[in-house]
Every structure is written in C-alpha cells, then in structure tokens.
Amino acid sequence: MDYFKEFPDEKGFFGEYGGSFVPPELQVEMDKITDAYYTISKSHDFINELRSIRKHFQGRPTPVYYCKNLSEICGGRIYLKREDLNHTGAHKLNHCMGEGLLAKYMGKKKLIAETGAGQHGVALATAAAYFGLECEIHMGEVDIAKEHPNVVRMKLLGAKVVPVTHGLKTLKEAVDSAFDAYLKDPVNSIYCIGSVVGPHPFPMMVRDFQHVVGVEAREQFIEMTGELPDAVTACVGGGSNSIGIFSGFIKDSDVELYGVEPAGRSLKIGDHACSLSYGKPGILHGFKSYLLQDEKGNPEPVYSIASGLDYPGSGPEHCMLKDTGRVKYVTADDKECLEAFYKLSRKEGIIPALESSHAVAYGMKYAKENKRKSILVNLSGRGDKDIDFVVDNYGTGEEFL
C-alpha cells in the first residue's frame, strides 16, 4: 500500500480521527480549498515554483549534524536535523510557503492565522510579504509578552498582530480568534493553520508540505552513516514538525519513532499539555483528536514552558499513529527541557527553541539508555525567540549543567 495515498481517506480521516466538523457555510469553503489543493498541488507549475522557493528562498536542504560533544556526554550517537537553519528559524516556513502559494493560485488576498510561540506567525508574515498578500496574526496576550522578538519580526514583515485577551490568552484562544476572523470573509481570505490540526484538508496539506523534512533527513542520514537511524524523535504540540520528519521513516519498520509531549510543571490538570498521553477522543476546532477535556467534553486548560506546545489536542495523524503503535509518545517536563536547552547551547554552540528542547531532552535520554544506537532529533527551531524569557527566569542555567 501507499501510506500517503491511503491516509487520510477522502473525507479527511486518519482512522477514526480528523474529518471536518464545521458549519455548512464554512464546509463550502473547506471543499473549495480541498479541490484546489488536489488540482493545483499536482501541477507542474506549482511543484516547480515550490521547489525553487525551497532552494533559493528558504535555503533548503537543511543539514543533518552529528552532535559529537553531546554524544560523548550521553554515550549514544545524537544527530540533529537542523530546521533551525531554515529561513525564519524554524520548520514552519515549509508549509507557510506552500499555503501562501496555494492562496495565490486561488486568488486569495489575505492570509489569516494563529500563533503560539510566534514562529508560525513570522513564517506566514514572511510568505505574505513574498507573495504580496495581506496578513493577520492572532496571538494570545501571554505569548505576546513571552515571545516579544517574534512579535517585532511579524510587524516588521507587515503583518497585523491581533492580541487575544480572553480565556488563558494562549494558543487555543488564538485559534478561536483566528477562526472567527476567517469566518467574516472566507471568500477573499484563507486561514493558514499552523500545524497538522483543524478540519480537512489542513492536516493532510501541512503534512505534505512538511514531508520535505523527512525526505531530506532520510537521504542525508544514509549518506552520512551508510544506514538508517535506530530512532527518530521530535516534539509534539499540534505536531507539524514531528509528522514532517516521521513521514520520511514511516515505512521503515526498523526505525523507532518517538513523539515528545510537554509534561510541564506536573501532571495535574492545567500543568501540562500531554493530550496523546492523557487525553481521550473529542472534537475541537473542526476535527476529532485526542483531547484533554472535562466530563462535558470542553477542553481543559493546558500549559507548557514552550508556547508552541500548549494546545489541548494533537494532529489526527498522530492519534492514529498512537493507536497503531507505529509512534511511541513520551514526555519531557520543563526541567528536562531547560537542561537540554542549556546543554545543547553550551556543548554544541546551538541555541534551540524551547519546543525543540523537549525532543533534545528525549534524544539525550535515549542516548544514555542505548549507548550503541543512534537517534535523529528534529531540531525544529532556533531559540532566539526564547532567550530573553529563559535568561530573565533561569539566568545562565548553571543549575541545569
């Protein structure tokens, strides 16, 4: 079977997860986007233009790097897929340029999106500037204060940043706000979802645009070592970076895949965002997934030190991969995340995003427990956006070294 043709099915389901649970008037627009994607994305012109953008604008392929110093400390062999070197500093531009190109071909005039850590917002603002489109980014007030450098970048790129002031004022509320704005003018605008979440076709589209990460990483790892890695790991909030790299190895049954969720401060309600580990099936933002929810099915409050991971659900493809056992979902808490953040900075000269630091933390743990094996970590973003927050709250990190 061809995994990518089988999943999702024609209604957007990955097993029992995904689909499109939206009002009829919005479903009309979702159907238009789906039809356009299936038609346009397979055309010679679209593929050629996207490939040119990847190479000449984004700077792809990004390299795979062997962490010699960190590997010596931990005992195993740790490699990084350097998405932090992708233009704008994270993997997000991979799907934003694809979504922007699709919007251009559909004749849309405005890109609308939510952002948590700000990387998706920066990437979409970059795509809007590139394609000459308007851009509106919805961001929780808590995250605006926490991720100030990315807010400045979005504004410099010409985006309108809309503060979200209700609820917990973080990612879930930003999604709510962006959806409301999109509903006001779905004809001239397009909602460019920042992860493999939302109603069909977005989980599929974002996965397909992020597939380049997995394709590159697989080829590069074989070229470097002559073999496949024993394991691949990436952080999981909504799950776009992880699906991107996992997709390159999904058919390689000998390669273990690990998705790392944020265990935050504790496993009490409101202190973590481990929806795959501790959630149950539910519907949020137009799709079905594992969801941290109360008895009435309402989403529970969530938290992570990494703004891009504090979402109460996860991508439907991740939910299916959990049920089938193809991917193992594990956790890393704030302390483990910070230890990885400081150690990678000090030992390798690479400052990672707090989101990516969760995956680095698991990579270090795996290496210590499997001293003869290799693990490839998707370093999904760089930590420029986080340095003020980290230093203000944790100093130079001597206690974590």
Coordinates of C-alpha atoms in Angstrom, one line a residue:
M1 CA 0.0 0.0 0.0
D2 CA 1.0 3.6 -0.5
Y3 CA 0.7 5.1 3.0
F4 CA 0.3 8.7 1.8
K5 CA -2.5 7.8 -0.6
E6 CA -4.3 5.7 1.9
F7 CA -4.2 8.3 4.7
P8 CA -6.2 10.4 5.0
D9 CA -9.3 8.9 3.3
E10 CA -11.4 11.1 1.0
K11 CA -13.3 12.6 4.0
G12 CA -10.0 13.5 5.8
F13 CA -10.0 10.8 8.4
F14 CA -6.8 9.1 9.7
G15 CA -8.5 6.0 11.0
E16 CA -11.2 7.5 13.3
Y17 CA -9.5 10.9 13.7
G18 CA -9.6 14.0 11.7
G19 CA -12.5 14.8 9.4
S20 CA -14.3 18.2 9.1
F21 CA -16.8 19.2 11.8
V22 CA -17.6 22.8 10.8
P23 CA -20.7 24.8 9.9
P24 CA -22.2 24.2 6.4
E25 CA -21.2 27.6 5.1
L26 CA -17.6 27.0 6.2
Q27 CA -17.6 23.5 4.8
V28 CA -18.3 25.0 1.4
E29 CA -15.0 26.9 1.7
M30 CA -13.2 23.9 3.0
D31 CA -14.3 21.9 0.0
K32 CA -13.0 24.7 -2.3
I33 CA -9.6 24.6 -0.6
T34 CA -9.6 20.8 -0.9
D35 CA -10.4 20.8 -4.6
A36 CA -7.9 23.5 -5.2
Y37 CA -5.2 21.6 -3.3
Y38 CA -5.7 18.3 -5.2
T39 CA -5.8 20.2 -8.5
I40 CA -3.1 22.8 -8.1
S41 CA -0.6 21.0 -6.0
K42 CA -0.1 18.2 -8.5
S43 CA 0.6 20.6 -11.4
H44 CA 4.0 21.1 -13.0
D45 CA 4.0 24.8 -12.4
F46 CA 3.1 24.6 -8.7
I47 CA 5.7 22.0 -8.0
N48 CA 8.4 23.8 -9.9
E49 CA 7.7 27.1 -8.2
L50 CA 7.6 25.5 -4.7
R51 CA 10.9 23.7 -5.4
S52 CA 12.5 26.9 -6.5
I53 CA 11.3 28.7 -3.3
R54 CA 12.6 25.8 -1.2
K55 CA 16.1 26.1 -2.7
H56 CA 16.6 29.8 -3.4
F57 CA 14.5 31.5 -0.8
Q58 CA 14.3 29.0 2.2
G59 CA 17.8 27.7 1.8
R60 CA 16.9 24.0 1.7
P61 CA 18.0 21.4 2.1
T62 CA 18.9 22.0 5.8
P63 CA 21.7 19.8 7.0
V64 CA 21.9 16.8 9.4
Y65 CA 24.5 17.4 12.1
Y66 CA 26.3 14.9 14.4
C67 CA 26.5 16.2 18.0
K68 CA 30.0 14.9 18.9
N69 CA 30.3 16.6 22.2
L70 CA 26.7 15.9 23.4
S71 CA 27.1 12.3 22.2
E72 CA 30.3 11.8 24.2
I73 CA 28.5 13.1 27.4
C74 CA 25.4 10.9 26.9
G75 CA 27.0 7.8 25.4
G76 CA 25.0 7.1 22.3
R77 CA 25.0 8.9 18.9
I78 CA 22.9 12.0 18.7
Y79 CA 22.2 13.7 15.3
L80 CA 20.1 16.8 14.6
K81 CA 18.0 17.7 11.6
R82 CA 18.8 21.4 11.5
E83 CA 15.4 23.0 10.8
D84 CA 16.7 25.9 12.9
L85 CA 18.7 26.8 9.8
N86 CA 15.6 27.0 7.6
H87 CA 14.8 30.7 6.7
T88 CA 12.9 32.4 9.6
G89 CA 14.5 29.9 12.0
A90 CA 12.1 27.0 12.1
H91 CA 10.3 24.4 10.1
K92 CA 7.1 26.5 9.9
L93 CA 8.1 28.2 6.6
N94 CA 7.9 24.8 4.9
H95 CA 4.1 24.8 5.0
C96 CA 3.6 28.5 5.1
M97 CA 5.2 29.0 1.7
G98 CA 3.1 26.1 0.4
E99 CA -0.1 27.6 1.8
G100 CA 0.9 31.1 0.5
L101 CA 1.5 29.7 -3.0
L102 CA -1.9 27.9 -2.8
A103 CA -3.6 31.1 -1.8
K104 CA -2.0 32.9 -4.7
Y105 CA -3.2 30.3 -7.2
M106 CA -6.7 30.5 -5.6
G107 CA -6.8 34.3 -6.0
K108 CA -7.0 35.0 -2.2
K109 CA -5.9 38.4 -0.9
K110 CA -5.3 37.8 2.8
L111 CA -3.7 35.2 5.0
I112 CA -5.1 34.7 8.5
A113 CA -3.6 32.5 11.2
E114 CA -3.0 31.9 14.9
T115 CA 0.4 31.6 16.5
G116 CA 1.7 30.4 19.9
A117 CA 5.5 30.8 20.0
G118 CA 5.3 33.2 17.1
Q119 CA 7.3 31.0 14.6
H120 CA 4.2 30.2 12.5
G121 CA 3.2 33.9 12.6
V122 CA 6.7 35.0 11.5
A123 CA 6.7 32.4 8.7
L124 CA 3.3 33.3 7.5
A125 CA 4.1 37.0 7.5
T126 CA 7.2 36.1 5.5
A127 CA 5.1 34.2 3.0
A128 CA 2.6 37.1 2.7
A129 CA 5.4 39.6 2.1
Y130 CA 6.9 37.2 -0.6
F131 CA 3.6 36.8 -2.4
G132 CA 2.3 40.3 -1.9
L133 CA -0.7 39.4 0.3
E134 CA -2.2 40.9 3.5
C135 CA -1.5 39.1 6.7
E136 CA -3.3 39.0 10.1
I137 CA -1.9 37.0 13.0
H138 CA -3.9 36.3 16.2
M139 CA -1.7 35.7 19.3
G140 CA -2.6 35.4 23.0
E141 CA -1.5 38.2 25.2
V142 CA 0.5 35.8 27.4
D143 CA 2.5 34.7 24.4
I144 CA 2.9 38.2 23.0
A145 CA 4.7 39.2 26.3
K146 CA 6.7 35.9 26.3
E147 CA 7.8 35.9 22.7
H148 CA 8.4 39.6 22.1
P149 CA 11.2 39.2 19.5
N150 CA 8.8 37.3 17.2
V151 CA 6.1 39.9 17.6
V152 CA 8.5 42.6 16.4
R153 CA 9.5 40.4 13.5
M154 CA 5.9 39.9 12.4
K155 CA 5.2 43.6 12.5
L156 CA 8.4 44.4 10.5
L157 CA 7.2 42.0 7.9
G158 CA 4.0 43.9 7.6
A159 CA 1.6 41.6 9.5
K160 CA -1.2 42.9 11.7
V161 CA -0.8 41.3 15.1
V162 CA -4.2 40.9 16.9
P163 CA -3.9 40.4 20.7
V164 CA -6.2 37.7 22.1
T165 CA -7.4 38.7 25.6
H166 CA -9.9 36.0 26.6
G167 CA -9.5 32.7 28.4
L168 CA -5.9 31.7 29.1
K169 CA -4.8 34.1 26.4
T170 CA -2.6 31.5 24.8
L171 CA -2.6 29.2 21.7
K172 CA -6.1 27.6 22.0
E173 CA -7.7 31.1 22.3
A174 CA -5.6 32.4 19.4
V175 CA -7.0 29.6 17.2
D176 CA -10.6 30.5 18.3
S177 CA -10.0 34.2 17.4
A178 CA -8.4 33.5 14.0
F179 CA -11.3 31.2 13.1
D180 CA -13.8 33.9 13.9
A181 CA -11.9 36.4 11.8
Y182 CA -11.7 34.0 8.9
L183 CA -15.5 33.4 9.0
K184 CA -16.1 37.1 8.4
D185 CA -14.6 36.9 4.9
P186 CA -13.8 33.3 3.7
V187 CA -14.1 34.4 0.1
N188 CA -11.1 36.8 0.0
S189 CA -9.1 35.3 2.8
I190 CA -7.7 31.9 3.7
Y191 CA -7.0 30.5 7.2
C192 CA -3.5 29.1 7.1
I193 CA -3.5 26.7 10.1
G194 CA -0.1 26.5 11.8
S195 CA 0.1 22.7 12.3
V196 CA -1.4 19.4 11.3
V197 CA -4.7 20.2 13.0
G198 CA -8.0 21.7 12.1
P199 CA -10.6 20.5 9.6
H200 CA -9.7 18.6 6.4
P201 CA -7.7 19.3 4.3
F202 CA -5.3 21.1 6.6
P203 CA -3.8 18.1 8.5
M204 CA -3.1 16.5 5.1
M205 CA -1.8 19.7 3.4
V206 CA 0.5 20.7 6.2
R207 CA 1.8 17.1 6.4
D208 CA 2.5 17.0 2.7
F209 CA 4.4 20.4 2.8
Q210 CA 6.4 19.2 5.8
H211 CA 7.2 15.9 4.2
V212 CA 10.3 17.5 2.7
V213 CA 12.0 17.4 6.1
G214 CA 11.6 13.6 6.4
V215 CA 12.7 13.0 2.8
E216 CA 15.9 15.1 3.2
A217 CA 16.7 13.7 6.6
R218 CA 16.5 10.0 5.4
E219 CA 18.7 10.6 2.4
Q220 CA 21.2 12.7 4.4
F221 CA 21.4 10.2 7.3
I222 CA 22.1 7.3 4.9
E223 CA 24.7 9.4 3.1
M224 CA 26.5 10.3 6.4
T225 CA 26.4 6.9 8.0
G226 CA 25.5 4.3 5.4
E227 CA 22.5 3.2 7.4
L228 CA 19.2 4.4 8.8
P229 CA 19.0 5.8 12.4
D230 CA 17.8 3.5 15.1
A231 CA 15.4 6.1 16.3
V232 CA 13.9 9.4 15.3
T233 CA 12.3 11.9 17.7
A234 CA 10.5 15.3 17.6
C235 CA 8.4 17.4 19.9
V236 CA 4.6 17.2 19.5
G237 CA 2.1 20.0 20.2
G238 CA -0.1 20.1 17.2
G239 CA 2.6 18.0 15.6
S240 CA 3.7 19.5 12.2
N241 CA 7.5 19.2 12.7
S242 CA 7.1 15.7 14.0
I243 CA 4.8 14.5 11.3
G244 CA 7.2 16.1 8.8
I245 CA 10.3 14.1 9.9
F246 CA 8.3 10.9 10.8
S247 CA 6.9 10.8 7.3
G248 CA 10.3 10.1 5.9
F249 CA 10.7 7.0 8.0
I250 CA 7.1 5.8 8.5
K251 CA 7.7 2.8 6.2
D252 CA 11.0 1.8 7.8
S253 CA 9.7 -0.6 10.4
D254 CA 13.2 -0.9 12.0
V255 CA 13.3 2.8 12.8
E256 CA 11.7 3.6 16.1
L257 CA 9.7 6.9 16.2
Y258 CA 9.2 8.9 19.4
G259 CA 6.9 11.9 19.8
V260 CA 7.7 14.1 22.8
E261 CA 4.9 15.9 24.6
P262 CA 5.3 18.7 27.2
A263 CA 4.8 17.4 30.7
G264 CA 5.2 21.0 32.0
R265 CA 5.2 21.6 35.8
S266 CA 3.4 18.4 36.8
L267 CA 0.7 16.0 35.5
K268 CA -2.1 17.9 37.3
I269 CA -4.8 19.4 35.1
G270 CA -3.6 22.8 33.8
D271 CA 0.1 22.0 34.4
H272 CA 0.9 20.1 31.2
A273 CA -0.3 19.6 27.6
C274 CA 0.1 15.8 27.0
S275 CA -3.1 15.2 25.0
L276 CA -1.9 12.0 23.4
S277 CA -0.6 10.5 26.7
Y278 CA -3.6 11.5 28.9
G279 CA -6.4 12.7 26.6
K280 CA -9.4 10.9 25.2
P281 CA -11.1 11.3 21.8
G282 CA -13.1 14.5 21.3
I283 CA -13.8 17.3 18.8
L284 CA -12.1 20.8 18.8
H285 CA -11.6 23.4 16.1
G286 CA -13.4 21.3 13.5
F287 CA -11.6 17.9 13.8
K288 CA -11.5 14.8 16.0
S289 CA -8.4 14.0 18.0
Y290 CA -7.2 13.0 21.4
L291 CA -8.2 15.9 23.6
L292 CA -7.6 17.0 27.2
Q293 CA -11.2 17.6 28.2
D294 CA -13.6 17.7 31.1
E295 CA -16.7 15.5 31.7
K296 CA -18.7 17.7 29.4
G297 CA -16.2 17.5 26.5
N298 CA -14.9 21.0 27.0
P299 CA -11.1 21.5 26.5
E300 CA -9.1 21.6 29.8
P301 CA -6.6 24.4 30.5
V302 CA -3.1 23.4 29.4
Y303 CA 0.4 24.7 30.0
S304 CA 3.9 24.3 28.6
I305 CA 7.1 26.4 29.1
A306 CA 7.2 26.3 25.3
S307 CA 4.4 28.5 23.8
G308 CA 4.1 26.4 20.6
L309 CA 3.2 23.2 22.5
D310 CA 0.4 24.4 24.9
Y311 CA -2.5 23.1 22.8
P312 CA -5.2 20.7 24.3
G313 CA -5.3 18.4 21.3
S314 CA -3.0 17.0 18.7
G315 CA -2.9 16.2 15.0
P316 CA -5.3 13.4 13.9
E317 CA -2.5 11.5 12.1
H318 CA -0.6 11.4 15.4
C319 CA -3.7 10.0 17.1
M320 CA -3.9 7.2 14.5
L321 CA -0.1 6.5 14.8
K322 CA -0.5 6.3 18.6
D323 CA -3.4 3.7 18.3
T324 CA -1.5 1.6 15.8
G325 CA 1.7 1.7 17.9
R326 CA 3.9 3.0 15.0
V327 CA 4.9 6.0 17.0
K328 CA 5.5 5.9 20.8
Y329 CA 4.5 9.1 22.6
V330 CA 6.7 10.0 25.6
T331 CA 7.0 13.2 27.7
A332 CA 9.6 15.7 28.9
D333 CA 8.9 18.2 31.6
D334 CA 10.1 21.8 31.9
K335 CA 13.2 20.9 33.9
E336 CA 14.3 18.3 31.3
C337 CA 13.5 20.8 28.6
L338 CA 15.7 23.5 30.2
E339 CA 18.6 21.1 30.8
A340 CA 18.6 20.2 27.1
F341 CA 18.3 23.9 26.2
Y342 CA 21.4 24.8 28.2
K343 CA 23.4 21.7 27.4
L344 CA 23.0 22.0 23.6
S345 CA 23.8 25.7 23.8
R346 CA 27.0 25.1 25.9
K347 CA 28.2 21.9 24.4
E348 CA 27.4 22.3 20.7
G349 CA 27.1 26.1 20.2
I350 CA 23.4 25.7 19.1
I351 CA 20.7 27.5 21.0
P352 CA 17.4 25.5 20.4
A353 CA 13.8 26.7 20.7
L354 CA 12.1 25.6 23.9
E355 CA 9.8 23.5 21.8
S356 CA 12.7 21.6 20.2
S357 CA 14.4 21.3 23.5
H358 CA 11.8 18.7 24.5
A359 CA 12.9 16.5 21.7
V360 CA 16.6 17.1 22.5
A361 CA 15.8 16.1 26.1
Y362 CA 14.4 12.8 24.9
G363 CA 17.3 12.3 22.5
M364 CA 19.8 12.7 25.4
K365 CA 17.8 10.2 27.5
Y366 CA 17.6 7.7 24.7
A367 CA 21.4 8.0 24.0
K368 CA 22.2 7.4 27.7
E369 CA 20.0 4.2 27.7
N370 CA 21.1 3.0 24.3
K371 CA 24.9 3.6 24.1
R372 CA 25.4 1.6 20.8
K373 CA 22.5 3.2 19.0
S374 CA 21.8 6.4 17.0
I375 CA 18.9 8.8 17.4
L376 CA 18.0 11.6 15.0
V377 CA 16.4 14.6 16.6
N378 CA 14.3 17.1 14.6
L379 CA 15.7 20.5 15.9
S380 CA 12.5 22.2 14.7
G381 CA 13.5 25.8 15.6
R382 CA 16.2 28.1 17.0
G383 CA 15.9 29.7 20.4
D384 CA 16.4 33.4 19.5
K385 CA 12.7 34.0 20.4
D386 CA 13.2 32.4 23.9
I387 CA 16.5 33.8 25.1
D388 CA 15.0 36.8 26.9
F389 CA 12.4 34.7 28.7
V390 CA 14.8 32.0 29.7
V391 CA 17.6 34.3 31.0
D392 CA 15.1 36.5 32.9
N393 CA 13.6 33.5 34.6
Y394 CA 16.5 31.0 34.8
G395 CA 19.7 33.0 34.4
T396 CA 22.7 31.4 32.7
G397 CA 21.4 27.9 33.7
E398 CA 24.3 26.8 35.9
E399 CA 21.9 24.6 37.9
F400 CA 21.0 22.6 34.7
L401 CA 24.5 21.9 33.6

